[in-house]
Every structure is written in structure tokens, then in C-alpha cells.
Short mmCIF file of C-alpha atoms in Angstrom, two decimals:
data_model
loop_
_atom_site.label_atom_id
_atom_site.label_comp_id
_atom_site.label_asym_id
_atom_site.label_seq_id
_atom_site.Cartn_x
_atom_site.Cartn_y
_atom_site.Cartn_z
CA MET A 1 135.12 99.83 33.73
CA THR A 2 137.20 96.66 33.86
CA GLU A 3 135.13 93.47 34.13
CA HIS A 4 135.65 91.39 37.24
CA ALA A 5 134.41 88.10 38.62
CA GLN A 6 131.38 88.08 40.88
CA VAL A 7 132.06 90.51 43.71
CA ALA A 8 130.23 90.61 47.03
CA ALA A 9 127.80 93.51 47.24
CA ARG A 10 129.44 94.77 50.42
CA GLY A 11 132.30 93.85 52.71
CA LEU A 12 134.97 91.16 52.65
CA THR A 13 135.34 87.66 53.98
CA VAL A 14 138.33 87.99 56.29
CA THR A 15 139.84 85.50 58.72
CA GLN A 16 140.55 87.41 61.93
CA ALA A 17 142.17 86.56 65.25
CA ALA A 18 138.73 85.93 66.75
CA ASP A 19 138.19 83.16 64.18
CA VAL A 20 141.36 81.26 65.13
CA THR A 21 141.67 78.66 67.87
CA PRO A 22 144.07 79.96 70.54
CA GLY A 23 147.34 78.06 70.68
CA SER A 24 146.85 76.48 67.28
CA THR A 25 149.29 76.25 64.37
CA LEU A 26 148.03 77.03 60.87
CA ASP A 27 149.87 75.47 57.95
CA LEU A 28 148.72 76.94 54.65
CA THR A 29 149.84 76.64 51.04
CA ALA A 30 149.37 78.94 48.08
CA ASP A 31 150.83 79.86 44.72
CA ALA A 32 151.62 83.33 46.07
CA VAL A 33 151.59 84.94 49.50
CA VAL A 34 151.26 88.73 49.72
CA VAL A 35 152.32 90.53 52.90
CA GLY A 36 150.27 93.71 53.23
CA SER A 37 146.90 94.69 51.80
CA GLY A 38 147.37 98.36 50.94
CA ALA A 39 148.08 100.15 47.67
CA GLY A 40 150.67 97.67 46.40
CA GLY A 41 149.56 94.44 48.04
CA ALA A 42 145.91 94.61 47.02
CA ILE A 43 146.69 95.30 43.37
CA ALA A 44 149.32 92.55 43.23
CA ALA A 45 146.90 90.11 44.89
CA TYR A 46 144.20 90.90 42.37
CA GLU A 47 146.42 90.64 39.31
CA LEU A 48 147.94 87.35 40.50
CA ALA A 49 144.58 85.86 41.45
CA LYS A 50 143.02 86.93 38.16
CA ALA A 51 145.83 85.06 36.38
CA GLY A 52 144.68 81.86 38.10
CA LYS A 53 146.99 81.73 41.09
CA LYS A 54 145.91 80.80 44.58
CA VAL A 55 146.72 83.91 46.61
CA ILE A 56 146.85 84.42 50.37
CA VAL A 57 147.04 87.99 51.70
CA LEU A 58 148.42 88.57 55.21
CA GLU A 59 147.58 91.85 56.92
CA ALA A 60 148.98 92.76 60.35
CA GLY A 61 146.21 95.29 60.99
CA ARG A 62 142.60 94.68 61.83
CA TYR A 63 139.64 94.49 59.47
CA VAL A 64 137.27 97.42 59.87
CA SER A 65 134.24 97.31 57.61
CA ALA A 66 132.41 100.42 56.49
CA GLU A 67 129.65 99.74 59.02
CA GLN A 68 132.22 99.79 61.83
CA LEU A 69 133.78 103.14 60.91
CA THR A 70 133.07 105.79 63.53
CA GLU A 71 133.88 108.98 61.58
CA MET A 72 135.86 110.04 64.65
CA HIS A 73 139.50 110.80 63.94
CA ALA A 74 140.67 110.21 67.50
CA VAL A 75 139.14 106.72 67.49
CA THR A 76 140.50 105.89 64.04
CA LEU A 77 144.02 106.99 64.96
CA GLY A 78 143.97 104.52 67.82
CA THR A 79 142.62 101.56 65.86
CA MET A 80 143.58 101.90 62.18
CA TYR A 81 146.96 103.67 62.14
CA ALA A 82 150.46 102.35 62.80
CA ASP A 83 151.43 102.64 66.47
CA HIS A 84 147.92 103.98 67.22
CA GLY A 85 148.76 107.14 65.28
CA GLY A 86 151.93 107.67 67.30
CA GLN A 87 154.59 106.50 64.84
CA PHE A 88 157.41 109.04 65.13
CA ASN A 89 161.00 109.33 64.04
CA ALA A 90 163.61 108.73 66.75
CA GLN A 91 164.07 112.48 67.18
CA GLY A 92 160.36 112.85 68.00
CA ASP A 93 159.59 115.78 65.70
CA ILE A 94 157.87 114.01 62.78
CA ASN A 95 154.61 112.10 63.12
CA ILE A 96 154.77 109.51 60.31
CA LEU A 97 151.20 108.43 59.68
CA GLN A 98 150.46 105.07 58.03
CA GLY A 99 147.34 102.97 57.85
CA ALA A 100 147.45 99.67 59.75
CA CYS A 101 144.29 97.86 58.67
CA VAL A 102 142.92 95.78 55.83
CA GLY A 103 143.30 98.11 52.85
CA GLY A 104 146.26 99.89 54.44
CA SER A 105 146.76 103.63 54.08
CA THR A 106 144.30 103.76 51.18
CA VAL A 107 141.48 103.43 53.73
CA VAL A 108 142.55 106.47 55.77
CA ASN A 109 144.32 108.72 53.27
CA ALA A 110 142.98 111.78 51.48
CA ALA A 111 142.64 109.91 48.15
CA LEU A 112 144.98 112.37 46.42
CA CYS A 113 146.59 111.01 43.25
CA PHE A 114 149.39 112.18 40.94
CA ARG A 115 151.08 110.33 38.11
CA THR A 116 154.83 110.00 38.56
CA PRO A 117 156.30 113.06 36.83
CA ASP A 118 158.39 112.33 33.73
CA TYR A 119 161.30 114.08 35.44
CA TYR A 120 161.64 111.29 38.01
CA LEU A 121 161.15 108.45 35.54
CA GLN A 122 163.95 109.92 33.43
CA ARG A 123 166.14 110.42 36.50
CA TRP A 124 165.53 106.85 37.67
CA GLY A 125 166.58 105.60 34.26
CA GLU A 126 169.76 107.67 34.22
CA GLU A 127 170.84 107.22 37.85
CA PHE A 128 169.46 103.78 38.72
CA GLY A 129 169.31 101.94 35.41
CA LEU A 130 165.50 101.72 35.44
CA THR A 131 165.28 102.23 31.71
CA ASN A 132 162.25 99.92 31.65
CA LEU A 133 160.15 102.41 33.63
CA THR A 134 159.64 104.97 30.90
CA THR A 135 156.61 107.19 30.47
CA GLU A 136 155.60 105.10 27.45
CA VAL A 137 155.74 101.86 29.46
CA LEU A 138 153.94 103.16 32.55
CA THR A 139 151.25 105.27 30.87
CA PRO A 140 148.97 102.25 30.22
CA TYR A 141 149.31 101.29 33.88
CA PHE A 142 148.40 104.79 35.02
CA GLU A 143 145.42 104.73 32.69
CA THR A 144 144.30 101.35 34.04
CA VAL A 145 144.40 102.30 37.71
CA GLU A 146 142.85 105.70 37.00
CA LYS A 147 139.93 103.96 35.30
CA ASN A 148 139.55 101.26 37.95
CA LEU A 149 139.80 103.70 40.87
CA TRP A 150 137.82 106.57 39.33
CA ILE A 151 140.80 108.94 39.60
CA LYS A 152 139.71 112.32 38.26
CA GLU A 153 139.87 116.03 38.97
CA ASN A 154 137.64 117.44 41.68
CA ALA A 155 134.43 118.90 40.36
CA PRO A 156 133.68 122.54 41.28
CA HIS A 157 131.01 121.52 43.79
CA GLU A 158 133.57 119.43 45.72
CA THR A 159 135.77 122.42 46.57
CA SER A 160 135.68 123.37 50.25
CA ASN A 161 134.95 126.86 51.60
CA GLY A 162 138.57 127.29 52.63
CA ALA A 163 139.84 126.25 49.21
CA GLU A 164 137.62 128.89 47.62
CA LEU A 165 139.18 131.53 49.87
CA ILE A 166 142.69 130.31 49.10
CA LYS A 167 141.90 130.41 45.40
CA THR A 168 141.17 134.14 45.64
CA GLY A 169 144.60 134.71 47.20
CA MET A 170 146.33 132.65 44.54
CA ASP A 171 144.53 134.62 41.83
CA LYS A 172 145.60 137.96 43.35
CA LEU A 173 149.25 136.89 43.50
CA GLY A 174 149.26 135.17 40.11
CA VAL A 175 150.14 131.84 41.69
CA PRO A 176 149.37 128.92 39.34
CA GLN A 177 146.73 126.51 40.60
CA GLY A 178 146.41 122.79 40.18
CA ILE A 179 143.11 121.03 40.70
CA ALA A 180 143.50 117.94 42.85
CA LYS A 181 142.72 114.49 41.47
CA ARG A 182 141.29 111.88 43.83
CA ASN A 183 140.23 108.23 43.67
CA VAL A 184 136.64 108.94 44.68
CA LYS A 185 133.32 107.97 43.12
CA ASP A 186 130.47 110.43 43.80
CA CYS A 187 132.12 111.93 46.89
CA ALA A 188 129.73 112.42 49.82
CA LEU A 189 131.79 115.48 50.91
CA THR A 190 131.66 114.49 54.58
CA GLY A 191 135.29 115.48 55.17
CA PHE A 192 136.14 112.29 57.09
CA CYS A 193 138.72 110.86 54.67
CA PHE A 194 141.35 110.40 57.39
CA ALA A 195 138.87 108.38 59.47
CA GLY A 196 137.82 106.08 56.63
CA CYS A 197 134.95 106.54 54.20
CA LYS A 198 131.76 105.21 55.76
CA PRO A 199 129.63 105.72 52.61
CA GLU A 200 132.33 103.84 50.63
CA ARG A 201 132.75 106.60 48.05
CA LYS A 202 136.54 106.68 48.38
CA GLN A 203 137.80 103.95 46.07
CA SER A 204 140.24 102.47 48.55
CA MET A 205 141.59 98.94 48.31
CA LEU A 206 138.93 97.98 50.85
CA VAL A 207 136.15 98.44 48.26
CA THR A 208 138.00 97.82 44.97
CA TYR A 209 141.00 95.59 44.44
CA LEU A 210 140.61 93.48 47.60
CA PRO A 211 137.02 92.38 46.89
CA TRP A 212 138.00 91.90 43.24
CA ALA A 213 140.91 89.69 44.32
CA GLN A 214 138.61 87.78 46.65
CA ALA A 215 136.19 87.21 43.78
CA TYR A 216 139.05 85.32 42.08
CA GLY A 217 139.65 83.20 45.16
CA ALA A 218 142.18 85.21 47.17
CA GLU A 219 142.12 84.62 50.94
CA ILE A 220 142.59 87.52 53.34
CA HIS A 221 143.93 87.07 56.87
CA ALA A 222 143.82 90.10 59.16
CA ASP A 223 145.53 90.42 62.57
CA THR A 224 148.36 88.37 61.03
CA ARG A 225 151.88 89.69 61.42
CA ALA A 226 154.59 88.31 59.13
CA VAL A 227 157.76 87.66 61.16
CA GLU A 228 160.04 85.87 58.70
CA VAL A 229 160.49 85.35 54.99
CA LEU A 230 161.29 81.69 54.40
CA THR A 231 163.85 80.67 51.79
CA GLU A 232 165.41 77.51 50.42
CA GLY A 233 168.67 77.69 48.51
CA GLY A 234 168.37 81.41 47.81
CA VAL A 235 164.76 81.11 46.63
CA ALA A 236 161.74 82.42 48.54
CA SER A 237 159.46 79.65 49.78
CA GLY A 238 156.93 81.27 52.10
CA ILE A 239 156.19 83.32 55.19
CA ARG A 240 156.17 82.54 58.89
CA ALA A 241 153.61 84.65 60.72
CA GLU A 242 151.79 85.13 63.99
CA VAL A 243 148.08 85.73 64.51
CA VAL A 244 147.77 88.48 67.13
CA ASN A 245 144.81 89.76 69.12
CA PRO A 246 144.51 93.39 67.93
CA ASP A 247 143.17 94.60 71.26
CA THR A 248 145.67 92.96 73.61
CA GLY A 249 148.69 92.43 71.36
CA GLU A 250 148.94 88.82 72.55
CA LYS A 251 149.78 86.04 70.13
CA VAL A 252 146.84 83.78 69.38
CA ALA A 253 148.39 81.30 66.95
CA ASP A 254 151.35 80.54 64.72
CA MET A 255 151.02 80.42 60.95
CA THR A 256 153.16 79.21 58.08
CA VAL A 257 152.26 79.93 54.45
CA MET A 258 154.32 77.96 51.95
CA ALA A 259 154.31 79.54 48.51
CA PRO A 260 156.77 79.66 45.58
CA ILE A 261 156.06 83.39 45.12
CA VAL A 262 156.44 85.85 48.01
CA VAL A 263 155.34 89.46 47.55
CA LEU A 264 156.19 92.07 50.18
CA ALA A 265 153.86 95.06 50.41
CA ALA A 266 154.05 95.96 54.10
CA GLY A 267 155.21 99.51 53.39
CA PRO A 268 158.50 101.44 53.60
CA VAL A 269 158.75 100.87 57.36
CA GLN A 270 157.62 97.28 57.84
CA THR A 271 159.00 95.74 54.64
CA PRO A 272 162.66 96.46 55.53
CA ILE A 273 161.99 95.40 59.12
CA LEU A 274 160.65 92.06 57.89
CA LEU A 275 163.78 91.55 55.79
CA LYS A 276 165.99 92.42 58.76
CA ARG A 277 164.05 90.03 61.00
CA SER A 278 164.59 87.34 58.38
CA GLY A 279 168.35 87.27 58.92
CA ASP A 280 169.07 90.55 57.11
CA LEU A 281 167.67 88.98 53.98
CA ALA A 282 168.20 90.49 50.50
CA ASN A 283 170.75 92.91 51.93
CA SER A 284 174.08 92.19 50.24
CA SER A 285 174.03 95.84 49.16
CA GLY A 286 173.61 97.06 52.72
CA GLN A 287 170.72 99.23 51.51
CA VAL A 288 167.77 97.54 53.21
CA GLY A 289 166.25 100.15 55.52
CA ARG A 290 168.34 102.99 54.11
CA ASN A 291 167.34 105.92 51.83
CA PHE A 292 164.19 106.70 53.82
CA ALA A 293 162.30 109.84 52.80
CA CYS A 294 158.90 111.02 54.00
CA HIS A 295 157.90 114.45 52.57
CA PRO A 296 157.74 116.29 55.90
CA THR A 297 155.05 118.96 56.04
CA ILE A 298 154.27 122.04 58.10
CA SER A 299 150.84 123.65 58.01
CA LEU A 300 150.17 127.34 58.46
CA THR A 301 146.75 128.16 59.85
CA ALA A 302 145.06 131.42 58.91
CA GLU A 303 142.43 133.08 61.05
CA PHE A 304 139.64 135.02 59.31
CA GLU A 305 137.14 137.50 60.71
CA GLU A 306 134.18 135.46 59.51
CA ASP A 307 133.24 131.83 60.03
CA VAL A 308 134.65 129.69 57.23
CA ASP A 309 133.53 126.24 58.38
CA ASP A 310 136.18 124.56 56.28
CA PHE A 311 135.30 121.01 57.21
CA HIS A 312 133.10 119.77 54.35
CA GLY A 313 134.15 118.94 50.81
CA ALA A 314 137.23 117.40 49.27
CA THR A 315 140.04 116.98 51.80
CA HIS A 316 142.37 118.51 49.20
CA SER A 317 141.09 120.72 46.39
CA LEU A 318 143.96 122.95 45.25
CA TYR A 319 147.71 122.65 45.01
CA MET A 320 150.65 124.62 43.67
CA ASP A 321 153.66 122.68 42.38
CA ARG A 322 155.47 125.40 40.43
CA ASP A 323 158.56 125.03 42.62
CA ILE A 324 158.58 121.29 43.30
CA LEU A 325 161.48 120.13 41.12
CA PRO A 326 165.04 120.24 42.52
CA ASP A 327 167.10 123.28 41.58
CA GLU A 328 170.37 123.24 39.63
CA ASN A 329 172.20 122.16 42.81
CA GLY A 330 169.88 119.24 43.41
CA VAL A 331 168.09 120.90 46.33
CA GLY A 332 164.46 119.82 46.42
CA GLY A 333 161.52 122.16 46.18
CA TYR A 334 158.07 122.20 47.71
CA ILE A 335 154.39 121.84 46.97
CA LEU A 336 151.54 123.81 48.57
CA LEU A 337 148.28 122.03 49.30
CA ASN A 338 145.08 123.10 50.97
CA ALA A 339 143.56 120.78 53.57
CA LEU A 340 140.23 120.63 55.36
CA GLU A 341 140.21 121.78 58.96
CA GLN A 342 139.30 118.77 61.10
CA PRO A 343 139.44 119.35 64.88
CA VAL A 344 141.98 116.65 65.75
CA PHE A 345 144.39 117.53 62.95
CA ALA A 346 143.83 121.28 63.38
CA GLY A 347 144.93 121.10 66.99
CA SER A 348 147.80 118.67 66.59
CA SER A 349 149.30 120.15 63.43
CA GLN A 350 149.23 123.69 64.79
CA ASN A 351 150.65 122.92 68.25
CA PRO A 352 148.75 125.75 69.96
CA GLY A 353 149.92 124.62 73.37
CA THR A 354 147.97 123.06 76.23
CA GLY A 355 145.30 124.27 78.58
CA LYS A 356 144.11 127.82 78.07
CA PRO A 357 146.14 128.54 74.88
CA TYR A 358 144.75 125.40 73.26
CA VAL A 359 141.18 126.25 74.22
CA GLN A 360 141.57 129.82 72.95
CA PHE A 361 142.92 128.59 69.62
CA MET A 362 140.22 125.94 69.15
CA GLU A 363 137.47 128.43 70.05
CA LYS A 364 138.36 130.12 66.75
CA TYR A 365 138.31 126.83 64.86
CA ARG A 366 135.36 127.77 62.61
CA ASN A 367 137.28 130.84 61.43
CA THR A 368 140.42 129.02 60.37
CA VAL A 369 141.87 127.70 57.11
CA ARG A 370 144.94 125.49 56.73
CA LEU A 371 147.53 125.50 53.94
CA ILE A 372 150.30 122.88 53.86
CA THR A 373 153.90 123.19 52.72
CA LEU A 374 155.28 119.79 51.72
CA VAL A 375 158.95 119.46 50.79
CA HIS A 376 160.63 117.18 48.29
CA ASP A 377 163.18 115.83 50.75
CA LYS A 378 166.47 113.98 50.53
CA ASN A 379 166.55 110.23 51.15
CA ASN A 380 168.71 110.57 54.25
CA GLY A 381 166.82 108.44 56.79
CA THR A 382 167.00 104.83 57.96
CA VAL A 383 164.60 102.23 59.31
CA ASP A 384 166.10 99.69 61.70
CA TRP A 385 165.06 96.79 63.91
CA GLN A 386 167.20 95.76 66.87
CA ASP A 387 166.23 93.76 69.95
CA GLY A 388 162.58 93.96 68.98
CA ILE A 389 162.58 97.75 68.71
CA LYS A 390 161.70 99.70 65.57
CA THR A 391 163.68 102.87 64.96
CA ILE A 392 163.10 105.45 62.25
CA THR A 393 166.09 107.77 62.16
CA TYR A 394 165.42 110.88 60.11
CA ASP A 395 166.43 114.52 60.40
CA VAL A 396 164.98 117.26 58.23
CA ASP A 397 168.01 118.22 56.14
CA ASP A 398 169.19 121.84 56.44
CA GLU A 399 168.73 122.47 52.71
CA ASP A 400 165.28 120.87 52.84
CA PHE A 401 164.38 123.16 55.74
CA GLU A 402 165.42 126.18 53.68
CA ALA A 403 163.09 124.95 50.93
CA MET A 404 160.38 124.59 53.57
CA LYS A 405 160.88 128.26 54.60
CA VAL A 406 160.52 129.41 51.00
CA GLY A 407 157.28 127.43 50.76
CA LEU A 408 156.00 128.81 54.06
CA LYS A 409 156.57 132.36 52.82
CA THR A 410 154.56 131.71 49.67
CA ASN A 411 151.96 129.95 51.78
CA ALA A 412 151.61 132.89 54.19
CA HIS A 413 151.44 135.51 51.43
CA ILE A 414 148.62 133.54 49.78
CA LEU A 415 146.69 133.35 53.05
CA PHE A 416 146.95 137.09 53.66
CA ALA A 417 145.96 137.77 50.05
CA SER A 418 142.93 135.56 50.73
CA GLY A 419 141.81 137.92 53.50
CA ALA A 420 143.35 136.37 56.62
CA LYS A 421 143.73 138.67 59.62
CA SER A 422 146.56 136.60 61.08
CA VAL A 423 148.61 133.48 60.30
CA HIS A 424 149.82 131.02 62.93
CA ILE A 425 153.23 129.33 62.61
CA PRO A 426 153.28 125.99 64.48
CA ALA A 427 156.24 125.88 66.84
CA ALA A 428 157.13 125.06 70.43
CA LEU A 429 156.95 128.79 71.08
CA SER A 430 153.72 130.06 69.53
CA ARG A 431 154.29 132.56 66.73
CA VAL A 432 151.65 134.61 65.00
CA ILE A 433 152.15 136.73 61.87
CA GLU A 434 149.86 139.74 62.16
CA SER A 435 150.25 141.21 58.65
CA ASP A 436 151.61 140.39 55.22
CA ASP A 437 154.58 142.75 55.56
CA GLN A 438 155.84 140.68 58.53
CA VAL A 439 155.90 137.37 56.63
CA ASP A 440 159.41 137.25 55.18
CA ALA A 441 161.21 138.65 58.21
CA MET A 442 159.46 136.36 60.68
CA ILE A 443 159.90 133.19 58.62
CA ASP A 444 163.56 134.09 57.98
CA THR A 445 164.14 133.80 61.72
CA LEU A 446 163.00 130.15 61.83
CA LYS A 447 165.83 127.73 62.55
CA ASN A 448 166.04 124.00 61.87
CA GLU A 449 165.92 123.02 65.52
CA LYS A 450 164.83 119.57 66.66
CA SER A 451 161.32 119.24 68.08
CA GLN A 452 160.48 122.89 67.45
CA TYR A 453 157.89 122.15 64.77
CA PRO A 454 155.07 119.58 64.65
CA TYR A 455 156.01 118.01 61.33
CA VAL A 456 153.56 115.52 59.86
CA SER A 457 154.32 112.97 57.15
CA PHE A 458 151.91 110.79 55.17
CA HIS A 459 154.38 109.64 52.50
CA PRO A 460 157.15 107.29 53.68
CA GLN A 461 159.29 106.14 50.75
CA GLY A 462 162.53 104.35 49.94
CA THR A 463 164.20 101.71 52.21
CA CYS A 464 164.22 98.96 49.54
CA ARG A 465 165.47 101.05 46.65
CA MET A 466 164.82 99.74 43.14
CA GLY A 467 167.60 99.76 40.56
CA ALA A 468 169.71 97.75 38.14
CA ASP A 469 172.90 97.59 40.25
CA PRO A 470 172.82 94.87 42.97
CA ALA A 471 175.66 96.61 44.79
CA SER A 472 173.65 99.77 45.47
CA THR A 473 169.99 98.72 45.36
CA VAL A 474 167.77 96.04 46.92
CA VAL A 475 165.21 95.31 44.21
CA GLY A 476 165.77 94.82 40.50
CA PRO A 477 164.00 96.58 37.63
CA LYS A 478 161.19 94.00 37.53
CA GLY A 479 160.44 94.08 41.25
CA GLU A 480 162.37 90.95 42.28
CA THR A 481 165.05 91.30 44.95
CA HIS A 482 168.59 90.97 43.65
CA ASP A 483 169.60 88.41 46.27
CA VAL A 484 166.54 86.16 46.60
CA GLN A 485 164.69 84.68 43.66
CA ASN A 486 160.87 84.81 43.66
CA LEU A 487 160.88 87.46 46.39
CA TYR A 488 159.20 90.63 45.14
CA VAL A 489 158.47 94.09 46.57
CA VAL A 490 155.51 96.20 45.42
CA ASP A 491 155.17 99.04 47.94
CA GLY A 492 156.53 102.56 48.41
CA SER A 493 159.87 101.25 49.65
CA LEU A 494 160.76 100.69 45.97
CA LEU A 495 161.00 104.36 45.07
CA PRO A 496 164.64 105.22 44.27
CA THR A 497 164.13 108.88 45.23
CA SER A 498 161.58 111.04 46.93
CA ILE A 499 159.16 112.26 44.26
CA GLY A 500 157.69 115.32 45.99
CA TYR A 501 154.11 114.24 45.29
CA ASN A 502 151.67 111.88 46.94
CA PRO A 503 153.11 108.48 45.92
CA SER A 504 149.90 106.42 45.92
CA GLU A 505 149.31 106.38 42.15
CA THR A 506 152.99 105.63 41.58
CA ILE A 507 152.63 102.61 43.88
CA TYR A 508 149.39 101.53 42.16
CA ALA A 509 151.06 101.59 38.74
CA LEU A 510 154.31 99.93 39.86
CA ALA A 511 152.39 97.16 41.66
CA ASN A 512 150.40 96.46 38.52
CA TYR A 513 153.56 96.50 36.39
CA ILE A 514 155.44 94.16 38.75
CA ALA A 515 152.45 91.81 38.98
CA ASP A 516 152.60 91.50 35.21
CA GLN A 517 156.30 90.65 35.46
CA ILE A 518 155.53 87.98 38.08
CA ASN A 519 152.80 86.45 35.94
CA ALA A 520 155.12 86.42 32.93
CA ALA A 521 157.86 84.70 34.94
CA HIS A 522 155.45 82.27 36.60
CA PRO A 523 152.74 81.42 34.05
CA GLY A 524 149.91 79.07 34.87
#
């Protein structure tokens, strides 16, 4: 394991709104200011601090230590997710879930990790001029983060009861299986990944790169919302921010951090919003906030005769990615992924209705197993900020919906082959498939109608596309914006295309790579 400076045995030292004098103005200086403390921000902060730089990390969300975690999804959604778990697209049919806390989404995600497939690295080189991001260049970065974050395949004992059932169906149909890799050390198998890991087994930024960065002197400020990137003569010079009470939303204090290096890692929604709030900064291409993708998912829920109790073990154990790559016409494919059945997500993802229908569905909760279809979608959405209002405009593309239907068919056939007695399709009008021979005909009738399906997304991407051409991209090949010197981006907004897989390890590796470029350009 990589050697680090002296790290606190537990927890972080974080300046929070409660520590700040109301009405005050904080004027800080640093060598680098990092906006966001999730997958990209934490790694950048650590690598810059380890190189000897004074680093200040600003996080808009609150700090929740392991001792404060409740292991209650409903509570966590309200306190540690963007918009209290209610971040939706403008059309209202996709719940876009993002962490909003110190450690970002890494604290509340499922810990699933995939290396960026060679296909996309090659495509990015050919279409976007990112010839520097080859497999050979990025492999050492993947290896580094995999070692530091304990990324490895699930062990057999970590597989959930539902995953074992699904595996039997995949075997019967000859469907190839992938074993999930997660950034977990000695998993406690509690099944509460989406509510934060109280035993600190998930190797989130909260227990790895952030304390490591702090050991090298990095400061962390929670409850601190960046509102403007400061520049002088086309060069980044700092961040103007506000300290906000996380319970009331009221401003407590103003803050200015002056720093010759500014690193944005607020995520594919908030990073473009910050640039737009800063006078439409770094947007000569007109691409800031464009090219949004999010891997929309629909879950089918199978009901079995016997109790399955699929709520302990790895959140994800098995996947099938045979059909993930785009076809010859460029239409994206899909990935299938099992997921633990937690009550809050079981009810919301299935949309069983309200009142009596909901109660009847949840009474069978112990008998159910969930299998997700996730599509590799087009980058056809936008993120905007006007008159203080955030808008995510995104429609599931018709071709992407057809790919979703193909995935749902495979999904349903696997569930019936696993022994399911019925399969529920989530929709405004409840639909239940009673037998395997009904699958294709019933799914063929599904139409791409707004607000008919409870889509869920955990993977926002794009919005500050990376590429060599300043006329069509926002960020250059080394992570610096084309328009503003010393302004860097290290989060999922960089991705030139949707990649069809969980993007966390891609972000980890890119953040490490870009941090190296920053240190090379700003030695000492």
C-alpha cells in the first residue's frame, strides 16, 4: 500500500458552518483551491498536497462522520444527496442521484468500479484528439487507484442471495457473467452502501484520499458553496464562496480563497453551473453545460415463491456487459446489473403505486429480487442556470429506449430462468409479466412516453467535455480549460462520451493524471 504522512485514526478535521462567526468575511490564501471533495476533488487535493502545495478544499455539502451515519436510506437521502435526493431532470422522469457531502458520491455509492474500456479511450483519441489518454498511459493510474482503494473482485461469500438466484438463470440461458469489482476492504455485508458505510469498510474519499490529503496539510471546509471563479487577465486566481447553514439554507458568511491554481470537481451538474455563474466562463466553445449523459436505468423486480431476503451482501455482485458497446450505427447498448433489495429503493424504483397497491407490493418484499438494465446513452442533455434556477434538460433518446427494451427482455428472461413466478415492470400503469412466454410481446408494447417509467441515474457525465479542439470542447487534454489558464477540471464532466459503465474509476484515474499535469506545470 502507498505510504502516506501521519493520518488521523478516525475522522477528519473539517471547518463547518457552525464553526464560523455569522456575518463574517473569510479571506484565505492557498497554492491551490479545489471545489468539491468527491472522486476527483479528493484525489487532486491529495496529489497536490503531497507535492508540497497548500491546498484548500471547498465542499458545498455537510460533513457526516461514520459515527453520525444512520444506516437509514430515507434519512440519508434528505441529508447527504443533492436536492435531498430529489434532483430530477426538467421532464420529471429521471431521478439523478448525486452525493452532496464531504466525500461526495463516493460516500453513498455502491462502490462499483470498472476501468475505462479501451474502446472509449481509442474513440476519444480519434474523435476528440485525446491521443494522450491511451491504455498504456492510463494503466499505471488505474493500478495506483486500485491498490490505494482496494478495488478487487467480490469474493464468493460477498454474493447476495438474489445474485445467487440470478446466477442460476444466467447459467441456464448461457448468458456470460461478470463479477463486480468494488472499492471495499473487508466488506461488512450490511447492505447499506447507499446510506454510507458506518463500519468504514467502503474505501470512499471520506476514509482514504481526504484524510491522506489532510495529513499533508490540506484544509477542508464543508457547508461552503462556491459561487464564482475569480480570474485576472484570463488566468484563474481564486474562488468566491458562501458558507451556508446546511439545515436552514441561510448564508452564514462570505469567503474568498485566493490561489494561483483552481481545480473544479463539483460534478457534471454543479461544475458547469459554477462556470455559468462566473460570467459564462471558459465557454467560448458554447459547450459548457452541454453533452450531458446519465446512464438511465430501469429495474425489473421478480417475485419468487420463497423468501429470498436479498438485502445483505455486496450491493452489486454480478453484471452482464456482452451488449454494451454501440452497434454499427452508433446506437448504444446496455449492461445488466443485480442490485440488493433495500426497502426505500425497492418501492421507489418499482413505482407500485400508492396506498393499497404499494402496501400489497411491499408485503412481498422479502420474496423479491431486482435486476437493473442500464443503457449507454447519447450525450443529448444540457445543464443550465438562469435566474438562480438549475435546470437539467434530458430526454431518453428513442434509440436509447429501444436499447433499453432489448435489455429489459434479456433481464426478464434471466429472472424467469432463475425461478421467478412473476416479473414487475415499473410504469405509471402497473404491469406484471406472469410467464416467460409473455416477455417479448409485453415489452414490445412499451413506448418512450414521458413520466411513464421511474428512471434512476447514478452516473451524470459530460457538460465540460475534454478534447483537443477549443472550438468544440471546454477542457484541454491535460485537464486545463482552453479559455482560462490555471483553471482545471477533474470530475465526471470531463468525459467526452457516455461510457456505459460506472464512471468512478475513470474519474479516479483522470484526476490522478491531471494532478500530475498540474504538478508538472506548477512545480514547487
